[in-house]
mmCIF file of C-alpha atoms in Angstrom:
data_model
loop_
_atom_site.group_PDB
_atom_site.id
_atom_site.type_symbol
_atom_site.label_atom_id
_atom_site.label_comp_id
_atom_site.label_asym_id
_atom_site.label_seq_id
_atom_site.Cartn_x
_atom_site.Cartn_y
_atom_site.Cartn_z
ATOM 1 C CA UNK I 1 -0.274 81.506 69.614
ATOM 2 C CA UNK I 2 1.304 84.836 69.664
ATOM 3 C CA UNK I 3 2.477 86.959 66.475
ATOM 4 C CA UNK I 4 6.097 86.819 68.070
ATOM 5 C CA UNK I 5 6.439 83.088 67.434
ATOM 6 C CA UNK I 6 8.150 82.244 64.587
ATOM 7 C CA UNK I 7 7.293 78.624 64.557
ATOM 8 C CA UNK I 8 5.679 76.997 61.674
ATOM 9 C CA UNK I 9 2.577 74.523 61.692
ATOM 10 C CA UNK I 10 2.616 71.120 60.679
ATOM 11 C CA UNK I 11 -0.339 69.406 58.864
ATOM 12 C CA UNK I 12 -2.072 67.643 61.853
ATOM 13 C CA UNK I 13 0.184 68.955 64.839
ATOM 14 C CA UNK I 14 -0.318 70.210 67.725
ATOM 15 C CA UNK I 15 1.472 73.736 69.868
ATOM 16 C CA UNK I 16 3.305 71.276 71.737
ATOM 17 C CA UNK I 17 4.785 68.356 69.370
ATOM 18 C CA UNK I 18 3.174 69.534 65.638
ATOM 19 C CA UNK I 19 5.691 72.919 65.212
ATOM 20 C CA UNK I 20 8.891 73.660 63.960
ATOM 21 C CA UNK I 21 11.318 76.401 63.660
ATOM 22 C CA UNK I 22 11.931 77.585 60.534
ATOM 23 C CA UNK I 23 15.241 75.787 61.245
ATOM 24 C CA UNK I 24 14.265 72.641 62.132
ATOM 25 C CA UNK I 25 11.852 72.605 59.484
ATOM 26 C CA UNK I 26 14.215 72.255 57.128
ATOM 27 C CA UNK I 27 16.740 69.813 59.011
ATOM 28 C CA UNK I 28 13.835 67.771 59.445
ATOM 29 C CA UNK I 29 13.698 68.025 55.172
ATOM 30 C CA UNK I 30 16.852 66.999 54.347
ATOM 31 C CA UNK I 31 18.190 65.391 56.991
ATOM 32 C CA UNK I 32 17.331 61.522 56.114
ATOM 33 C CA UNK I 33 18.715 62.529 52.074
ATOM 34 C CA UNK I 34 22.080 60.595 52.370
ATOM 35 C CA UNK I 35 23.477 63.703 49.280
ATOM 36 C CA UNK I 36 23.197 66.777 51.524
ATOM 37 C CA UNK I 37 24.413 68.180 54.356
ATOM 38 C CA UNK I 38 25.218 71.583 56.962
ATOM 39 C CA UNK I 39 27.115 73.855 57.275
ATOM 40 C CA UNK I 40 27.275 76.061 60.852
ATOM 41 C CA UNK I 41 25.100 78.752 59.550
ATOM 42 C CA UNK I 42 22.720 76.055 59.169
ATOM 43 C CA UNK I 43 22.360 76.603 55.259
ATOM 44 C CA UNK I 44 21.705 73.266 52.899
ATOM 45 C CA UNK I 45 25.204 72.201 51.655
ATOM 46 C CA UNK I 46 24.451 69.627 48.852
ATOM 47 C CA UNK I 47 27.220 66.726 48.379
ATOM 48 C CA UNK I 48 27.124 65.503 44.657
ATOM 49 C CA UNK I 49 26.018 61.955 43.897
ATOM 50 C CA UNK I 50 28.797 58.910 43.242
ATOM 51 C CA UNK I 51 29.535 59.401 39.522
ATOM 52 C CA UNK I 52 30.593 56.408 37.651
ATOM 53 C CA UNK I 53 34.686 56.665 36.451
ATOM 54 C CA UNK I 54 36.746 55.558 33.185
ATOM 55 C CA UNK I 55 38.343 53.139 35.829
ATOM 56 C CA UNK I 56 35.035 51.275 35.664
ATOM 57 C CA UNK I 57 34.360 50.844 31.910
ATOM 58 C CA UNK I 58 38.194 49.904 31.338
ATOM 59 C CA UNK I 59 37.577 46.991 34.175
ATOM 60 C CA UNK I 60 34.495 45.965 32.479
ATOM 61 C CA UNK I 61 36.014 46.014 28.940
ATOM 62 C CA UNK I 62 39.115 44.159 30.389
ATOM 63 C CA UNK I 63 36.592 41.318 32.003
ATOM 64 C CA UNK I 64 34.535 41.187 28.833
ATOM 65 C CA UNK I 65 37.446 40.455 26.598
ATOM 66 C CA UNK I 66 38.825 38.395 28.335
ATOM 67 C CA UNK I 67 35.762 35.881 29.237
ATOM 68 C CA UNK I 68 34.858 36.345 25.462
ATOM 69 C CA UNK I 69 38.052 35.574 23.960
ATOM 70 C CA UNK I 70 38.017 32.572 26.137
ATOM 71 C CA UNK I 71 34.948 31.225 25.086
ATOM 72 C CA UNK I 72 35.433 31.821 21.519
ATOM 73 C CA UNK I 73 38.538 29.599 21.918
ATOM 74 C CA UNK I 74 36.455 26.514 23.824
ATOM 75 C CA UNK I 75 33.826 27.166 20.497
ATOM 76 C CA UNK I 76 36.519 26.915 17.889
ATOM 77 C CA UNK I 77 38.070 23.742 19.433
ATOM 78 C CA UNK I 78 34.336 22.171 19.900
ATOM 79 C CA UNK I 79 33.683 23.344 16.450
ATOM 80 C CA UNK I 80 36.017 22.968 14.461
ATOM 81 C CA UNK I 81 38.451 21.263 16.424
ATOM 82 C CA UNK I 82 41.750 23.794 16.130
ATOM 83 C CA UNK I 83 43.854 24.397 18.646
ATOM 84 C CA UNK I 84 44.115 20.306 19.929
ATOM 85 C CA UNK I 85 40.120 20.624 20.452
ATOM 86 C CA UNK I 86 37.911 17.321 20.112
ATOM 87 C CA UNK I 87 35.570 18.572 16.964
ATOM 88 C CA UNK I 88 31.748 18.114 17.227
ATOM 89 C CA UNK I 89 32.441 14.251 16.541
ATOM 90 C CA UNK I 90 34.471 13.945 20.118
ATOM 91 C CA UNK I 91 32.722 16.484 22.327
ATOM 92 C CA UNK I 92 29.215 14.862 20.863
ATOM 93 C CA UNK I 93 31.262 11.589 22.493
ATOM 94 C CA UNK I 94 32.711 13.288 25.527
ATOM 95 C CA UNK I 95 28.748 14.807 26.255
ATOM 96 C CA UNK I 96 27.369 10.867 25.720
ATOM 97 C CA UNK I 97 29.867 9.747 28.939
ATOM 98 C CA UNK I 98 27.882 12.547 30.769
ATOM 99 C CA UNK I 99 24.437 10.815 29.909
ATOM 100 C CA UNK I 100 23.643 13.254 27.762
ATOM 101 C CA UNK I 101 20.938 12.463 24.875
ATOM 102 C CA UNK I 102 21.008 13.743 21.421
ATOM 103 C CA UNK I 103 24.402 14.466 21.943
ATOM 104 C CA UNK I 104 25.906 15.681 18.385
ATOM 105 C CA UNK I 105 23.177 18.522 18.399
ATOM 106 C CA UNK I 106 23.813 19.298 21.715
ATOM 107 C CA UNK I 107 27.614 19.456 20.897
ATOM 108 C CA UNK I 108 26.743 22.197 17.941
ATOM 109 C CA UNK I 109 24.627 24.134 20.069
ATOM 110 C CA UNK I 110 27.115 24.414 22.772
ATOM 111 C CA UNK I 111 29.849 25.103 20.154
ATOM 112 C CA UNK I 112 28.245 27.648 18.655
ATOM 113 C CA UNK I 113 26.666 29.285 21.694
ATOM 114 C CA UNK I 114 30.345 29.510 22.942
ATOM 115 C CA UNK I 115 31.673 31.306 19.501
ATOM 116 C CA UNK I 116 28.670 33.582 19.750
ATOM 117 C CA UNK I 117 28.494 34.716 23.134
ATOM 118 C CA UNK I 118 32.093 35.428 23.190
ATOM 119 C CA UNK I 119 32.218 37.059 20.180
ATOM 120 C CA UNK I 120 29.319 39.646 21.404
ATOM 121 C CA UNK I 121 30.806 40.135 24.324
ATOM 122 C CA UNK I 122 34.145 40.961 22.410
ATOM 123 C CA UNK I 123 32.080 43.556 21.191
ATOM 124 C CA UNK I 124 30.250 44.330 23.890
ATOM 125 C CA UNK I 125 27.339 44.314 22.334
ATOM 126 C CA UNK I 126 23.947 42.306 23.321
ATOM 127 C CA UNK I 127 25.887 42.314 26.642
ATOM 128 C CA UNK I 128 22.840 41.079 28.773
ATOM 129 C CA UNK I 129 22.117 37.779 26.050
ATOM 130 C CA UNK I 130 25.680 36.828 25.914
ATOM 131 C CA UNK I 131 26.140 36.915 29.737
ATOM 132 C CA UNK I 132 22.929 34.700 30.131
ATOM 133 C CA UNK I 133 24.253 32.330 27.356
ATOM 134 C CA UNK I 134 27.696 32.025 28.675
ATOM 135 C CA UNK I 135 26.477 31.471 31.721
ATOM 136 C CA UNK I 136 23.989 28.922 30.967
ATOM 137 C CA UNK I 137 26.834 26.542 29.577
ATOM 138 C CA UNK I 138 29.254 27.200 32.604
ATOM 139 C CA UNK I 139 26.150 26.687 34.567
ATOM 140 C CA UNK I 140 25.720 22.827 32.989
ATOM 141 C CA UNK I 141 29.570 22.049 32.868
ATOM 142 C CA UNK I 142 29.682 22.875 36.973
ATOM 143 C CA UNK I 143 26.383 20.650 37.040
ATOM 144 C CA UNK I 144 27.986 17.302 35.320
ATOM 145 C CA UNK I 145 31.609 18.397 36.290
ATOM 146 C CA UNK I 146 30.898 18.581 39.744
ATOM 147 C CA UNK I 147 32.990 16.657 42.251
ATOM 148 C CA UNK I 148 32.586 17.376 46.068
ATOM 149 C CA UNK I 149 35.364 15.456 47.405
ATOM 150 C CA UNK I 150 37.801 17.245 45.379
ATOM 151 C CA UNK I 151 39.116 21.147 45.969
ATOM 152 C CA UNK I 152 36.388 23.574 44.844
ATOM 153 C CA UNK I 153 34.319 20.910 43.529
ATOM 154 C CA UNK I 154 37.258 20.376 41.128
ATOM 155 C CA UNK I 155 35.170 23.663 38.899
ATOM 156 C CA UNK I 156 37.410 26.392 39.742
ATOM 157 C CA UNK I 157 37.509 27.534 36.039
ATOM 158 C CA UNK I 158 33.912 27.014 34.922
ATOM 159 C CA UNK I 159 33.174 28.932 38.297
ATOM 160 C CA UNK I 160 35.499 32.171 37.163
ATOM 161 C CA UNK I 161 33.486 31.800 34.199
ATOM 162 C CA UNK I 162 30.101 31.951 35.633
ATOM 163 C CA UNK I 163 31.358 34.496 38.310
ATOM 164 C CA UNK I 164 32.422 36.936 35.024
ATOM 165 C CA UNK I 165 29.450 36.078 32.851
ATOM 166 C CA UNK I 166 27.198 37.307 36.283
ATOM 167 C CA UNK I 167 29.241 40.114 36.492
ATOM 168 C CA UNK I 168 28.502 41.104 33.129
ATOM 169 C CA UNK I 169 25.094 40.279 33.231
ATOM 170 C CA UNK I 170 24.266 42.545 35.745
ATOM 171 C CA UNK I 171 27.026 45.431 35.755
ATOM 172 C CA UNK I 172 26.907 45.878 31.634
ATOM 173 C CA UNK I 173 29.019 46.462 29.198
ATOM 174 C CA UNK I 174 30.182 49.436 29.775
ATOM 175 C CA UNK I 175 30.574 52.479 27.986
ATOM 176 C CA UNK I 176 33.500 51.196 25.742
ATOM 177 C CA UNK I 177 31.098 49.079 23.962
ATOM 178 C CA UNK I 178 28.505 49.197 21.277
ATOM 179 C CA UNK I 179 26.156 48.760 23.932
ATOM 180 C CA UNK I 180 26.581 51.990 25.191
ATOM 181 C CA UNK I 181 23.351 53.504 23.606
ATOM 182 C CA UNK I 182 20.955 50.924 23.870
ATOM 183 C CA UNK I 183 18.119 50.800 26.481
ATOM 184 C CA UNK I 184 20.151 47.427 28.385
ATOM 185 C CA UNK I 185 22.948 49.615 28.750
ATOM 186 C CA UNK I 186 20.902 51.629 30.471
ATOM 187 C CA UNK I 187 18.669 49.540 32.518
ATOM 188 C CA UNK I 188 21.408 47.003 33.016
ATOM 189 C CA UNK I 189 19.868 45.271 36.178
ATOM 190 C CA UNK I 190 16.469 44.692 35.397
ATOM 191 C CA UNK I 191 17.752 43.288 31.931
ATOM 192 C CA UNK I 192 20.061 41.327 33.718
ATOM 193 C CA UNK I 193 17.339 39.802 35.698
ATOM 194 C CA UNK I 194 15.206 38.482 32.475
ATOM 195 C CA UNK I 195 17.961 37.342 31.106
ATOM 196 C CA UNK I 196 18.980 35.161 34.581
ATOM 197 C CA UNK I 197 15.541 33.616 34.598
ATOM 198 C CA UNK I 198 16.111 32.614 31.112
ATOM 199 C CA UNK I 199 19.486 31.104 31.981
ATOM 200 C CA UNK I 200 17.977 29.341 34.663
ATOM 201 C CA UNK I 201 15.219 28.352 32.642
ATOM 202 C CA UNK I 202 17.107 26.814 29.377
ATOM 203 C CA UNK I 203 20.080 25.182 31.585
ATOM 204 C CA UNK I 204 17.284 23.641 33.790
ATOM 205 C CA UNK I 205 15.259 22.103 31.035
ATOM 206 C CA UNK I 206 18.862 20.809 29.208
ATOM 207 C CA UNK I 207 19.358 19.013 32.213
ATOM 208 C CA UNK I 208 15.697 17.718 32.482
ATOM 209 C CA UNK I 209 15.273 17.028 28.378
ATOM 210 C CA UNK I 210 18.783 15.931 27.098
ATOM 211 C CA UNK I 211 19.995 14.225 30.206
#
């Protein structure tokens, strides 16, 4: 190799295939990082990363009020029966046509799941533990509700439900929310995924225990 050649060894190469230029040295670098680029003069231009926008966190607050205001509302009429709801006494009846078991604790503990969960998400806070519980219930009521030979399984809302809830789960709360801080906020998918398997796992033994 002669002192006039400006090429550059590579561990393990060889004069033919293992060198580089200087040049294509550093193409070589950055050229499979998807947040840089060059310019003509062959210098490093780096793009910045995909930043998350307010357009985001309003959708997010907008979805999480909206499936939590909701679900407060089903809880109150389960609960307390406002608002032309059937009261523990007639969902507990309602959940026995279902061939459901133990039905009148089953009727509190979807009542109050439903008050709860929407409430937090209100709040946006414990966004990942709401999700999972509010989708757990819509998760039961498309079980027994069910009905393939009508349109959408005649489920279209519990569906819109679940679809929110799993939106939630797994996007967060966003930062208008007093979740904002906390390490789910931050780690929002791998939370979200505990908190699915849990979903699965409660709705799957309410259907195997109570049913």
């Amino acid at each position: 190799m002669s002192i006039d050649d400006d090429r550059t060894p590579i561990a393990g190469g060889s004069t033919d295939s293992g060198y580089f230029t200087p040049s294509e040295q550093r193409y070589t670098a950055y050229d499979s990082d998807d947040t840089t680029d060059f310019d003509d003069d062959d210098s490093v231009v780096t793009r910045a990363p995909h930043q998350w926008h307010f357009g985001a966190d309003l959708g997010l607050l907008v979805l999480r009020v909206a499936l939590g205001a909701m679900l407060v509302g089903h809880g109150l009429q389960k609960v307390f029966g406002i608002m032309q709801g059937p009261g523990i006494d007639g969902f507990a009846k309602f959940l026995g046509t279902l061939g459901y078991q133990q039905t009148t604790l089953l009727a509190w503990v979807t009542g109050v799941t439903e008050l709860t969960a929407g409430s937090l998400l209100v709040l946006g806070l414990f966004t990942p533990a709401a999700a999972a519980a509010a989708l757990g219930v819509m998760a039961n009521a498309i079980w027994v509700k069910l009905d393939i030979n009508e349109f959408l399984g005649s489920v279209e809302l519990e569906a819109l439900y679940a679809a929110g809830a799993f939106a939630l789960l797994f996007a967060g709360a966003g930062k208008i929310s007093l979740d904002r801080n906390t390490p789910w906020f931050r780690r929002a998918p791998a939370f979200g995924f505990v908190f699915l398997v849990l979903a699965i796992g409660l709705s799957v033994a309410t259907l195997i225990v109570l049913r």
